[in-house]
Structures are given as structure tokens and as C-alpha cells.
Amino acid sequence: MAHSIEAPDCPLRNVVDAVQTLVNTINSENPHIMITQFVEVPRRFDMSVFGIAFVYLNWQIEEKVDLILQGSTPEETLQALLERNIAERATHNGDNGSINVIRMTRMIEMAKILLQHIRINEGSDSIIEPLRTAYDQVFGPYHGTIVKKTVYALMELFPTKSNFINIILNDNENLAQELIGNYIAASEVVINYIHDVFMSKEEGAQLLRQI
């Protein structure tokens, strides 16, 4: 099991701790993730640490988190939210909670793939190729040409790979391998769990294929 690592104001650790909380729930006797637990993960993705150009991404994340919370009830689980959206025939509403859960889960997955490629590709200090690989694999199949061009242009504004790692680790390079490994392992558990929740319902499986 991944464990919390002490480091002052470490952006990646903040995310890892939130993801690990979900893993602990999944591995508990009551393995049902609450909506309020889930949204804590995207809330900890602070894109503004990479510069003013990325503040807009924070707004988008916050907007989707708000839509998830507005579309759910207190103490509702991911499974219950999906079932209610299906019963209310709301799964085709682009702003419904279940759709935005998928979008936020894909963000978690893109970060996982990015960190996997950063860890294994040590030859270059450019982060563009790992970013593009992660985006193309996770979001690319669902985005049109204009959106893709916009995303690719935004990638050019990212810092170098070494600066990216320093930012997310708050200049504590000693934490790199352990924290990155913890995120990859924990996020994989969460991604698989949420995938299984949606695949348990035909309408949920359709959402995974369409969004």
C-alpha cells in the first residue's frame, strides 16, 4: 500500500493523498466511493502552478466539479449517481454528474500516463512528447480537430520536464520516484474501479464509449 510522504506544500503529494483516500475506500468493507470523496482529487490538480496561461484549466476543472456536486445529492456514491442519472434519462445531458465524473477520471488517467512516460523516458528534457502521448491516448479519440490543435498549442507553454518535476514536487527531487510511483499505482486502482462502475450498466458503458 502506498503511504503518505512528508513534504512541505508538495502539489503531487496533495493529489496522491486524495487518490490514496479513494483506494482505502475501495479496499475497505464498504467499497463505495462517495461523490464528495471523488471530487477532492480533481480539486487538488492546481494547474496554475505552471503559469498564468493555465489558470483557465483550473476554472474548467472547478466548473466540472461544481456540476458534479450540483447534480448529486448529499452522501451519494458514484454508483448511485450513475443509476439515478440513468433512471432520470439524464445521461445524454452534457452537464450531468456522471458525464463529468468520466471527464475528471480521464484527467486522472492522463496524469498517470504522463508520469509513466516521464519516468521511463529519461533521455530528453522536453515534456511535449509524454504530454502528447497521454492526451492522444485518453482525450484525443473524443476531441475534434479544433480542440486538438488548441491543446497541442497549450502544450508548448509547459515547462521542461525537469522544471515540471521540480514544480510538482516543490523542488524535492528525493521524492520523485516514490511519489510518482505512488500516484501511478493508486490512480490505476481508482480508474479501474470507476470503469467497472460504469461498465456495470449498459448506459454507463455507452457513456464511456462516447465521451
Coordinates of N, CA, C and O in Angstrom, one line a residue, residues 11-12 14-16 18-19 38-50 54 57-59 61-62 104-112 114-115 183 187:
P11 N 2.7 19.8 -4.5 CA 1.5 19.6 -5.3 C 1.2 18.2 -5.6 O 0.0 17.7 -5.5
L12 N 2.2 17.4 -5.9 CA 1.9 16.0 -6.3 C 1.5 15.2 -5.1 O 0.6 14.3 -5.1
N14 N -0.1 16.3 -2.5 CA -1.5 16.6 -2.3 C -2.5 15.8 -3.1 O -3.5 15.3 -2.6
V15 N -2.2 15.6 -4.4 CA -3.0 14.8 -5.2 C -2.9 13.3 -4.8 O -4.0 12.6 -4.7
V16 N -1.7 12.8 -4.6 CA -1.5 11.4 -4.2 C -2.3 11.1 -2.9 O -3.0 10.0 -2.9
A18 N -5.1 12.4 -1.9 CA -6.5 12.3 -2.2 C -6.9 11.0 -2.9 O -7.9 10.4 -2.7
V19 N -6.0 10.7 -3.9 CA -6.2 9.4 -4.6 C -6.1 8.2 -3.7 O -6.9 7.3 -3.8
F38 N -14.7 11.7 -4.2 CA -14.1 11.7 -5.5 C -13.7 13.1 -6.0 O -12.6 13.3 -6.5
V39 N -14.5 14.1 -5.8 CA -14.2 15.5 -6.3 C -13.0 16.1 -5.6 O -12.4 17.1 -6.1
E40 N -12.6 15.5 -4.5 CA -11.4 16.1 -3.8 C -10.2 15.9 -4.7 O -9.2 16.7 -4.6
V41 N -10.2 14.9 -5.5 CA -9.0 14.6 -6.4 C -8.8 15.7 -7.4 O -7.8 16.3 -7.5
P42 N -9.8 15.9 -8.3 CA -9.6 17.0 -9.3 C -9.4 18.4 -8.6 O -8.7 19.2 -9.2
R43 N -10.0 18.6 -7.5 CA -9.8 19.9 -6.8 C -8.3 20.1 -6.5 O -7.9 21.3 -6.4
R44 N -7.5 19.1 -6.3 CA -6.1 19.2 -6.0 C -5.2 19.3 -7.2 O -4.0 19.4 -7.0
F45 N -5.8 19.2 -8.4 CA -5.0 19.4 -9.6 C -4.9 20.9 -9.8 O -5.7 21.5 -10.4
D46 N -3.8 21.6 -9.3 CA -3.6 23.0 -9.4 C -2.8 23.3 -10.6 O -1.6 23.3 -10.5
M47 N -3.4 23.6 -11.7 CA -2.7 23.8 -13.0 C -2.0 25.2 -13.0 O -1.1 25.4 -13.8
S48 N -2.4 26.1 -12.1 CA -1.9 27.4 -12.1 C -0.4 27.5 -11.7 O 0.3 28.5 -11.9
V49 N 0.1 26.4 -11.1 CA 1.5 26.3 -10.7 C 2.4 26.4 -11.9 O 3.6 26.6 -11.8
F50 N 1.8 26.1 -13.1 CA 2.6 26.1 -14.3 C 2.6 27.4 -15.1 O 3.3 27.6 -16.1
F54 N -2.3 28.7 -17.6 CA -3.1 27.5 -17.2 C -4.2 27.7 -16.2 O -4.8 26.8 -15.8
L57 N -7.5 26.4 -17.1 CA -7.8 25.0 -16.9 C -8.3 24.8 -15.5 O -9.1 23.9 -15.3
N58 N -7.8 25.5 -14.5 CA -8.3 25.4 -13.2 C -9.8 25.8 -13.1 O -10.6 25.1 -12.4
W59 N -10.2 26.8 -13.9 CA -11.6 27.2 -13.9 C -12.4 26.1 -14.5 O -13.5 25.8 -14.0
I61 N -11.8 22.9 -14.5 CA -11.9 21.8 -13.5 C -12.9 22.1 -12.4 O -13.7 21.3 -12.1
E62 N -12.8 23.3 -11.9 CA -13.7 23.8 -10.9 C -15.2 23.8 -11.3 O -16.1 23.4 -10.6
M104 N -13.5 13.9 -15.4 CA -12.5 14.1 -14.4 C -11.6 12.8 -14.2 O -10.4 12.9 -13.9
T105 N -12.2 11.6 -14.4 CA -11.5 10.4 -14.3 C -10.5 10.3 -15.4 O -9.3 9.8 -15.2
R106 N -10.8 10.8 -16.6 CA -9.9 10.8 -17.7 C -8.7 11.8 -17.4 O -7.6 11.5 -17.8
M107 N -9.0 12.9 -16.7 CA -7.9 13.7 -16.3 C -6.9 13.0 -15.4 O -5.7 13.1 -15.5
I108 N -7.5 12.3 -14.4 CA -6.6 11.4 -13.5 C -5.8 10.4 -14.3 O -4.6 10.2 -14.1
E109 N -6.4 9.8 -15.4 CA -5.7 8.9 -16.2 C -4.7 9.5 -17.0 O -3.6 9.0 -17.2
M110 N -4.9 10.7 -17.6 CA -3.9 11.3 -18.4 C -2.7 11.7 -17.6 O -1.6 11.5 -18.0
A111 N -2.9 12.1 -16.3 CA -1.8 12.4 -15.4 C -1.0 11.1 -15.2 O 0.3 11.2 -15.1
K112 N -1.7 10.0 -15.0 CA -1.0 8.8 -14.7 C -0.1 8.4 -15.9 O 1.1 8.0 -15.7
L114 N 1.1 10.3 -18.3 CA 2.1 11.3 -18.4 C 3.3 11.0 -17.5 O 4.5 11.0 -17.9
L115 N 3.0 10.7 -16.2 CA 4.0 10.4 -15.2 C 4.7 9.1 -15.6 O 5.9 8.9 -15.4
Y183 N 1.5 7.6 -7.1 CA 0.4 8.1 -7.9 C 0.0 7.1 -9.0 O -1.2 6.8 -9.2
S187 N -3.7 5.6 -8.7 CA -4.7 6.1 -9.7 C -5.2 4.9 -10.6 O -6.3 4.9 -11.0

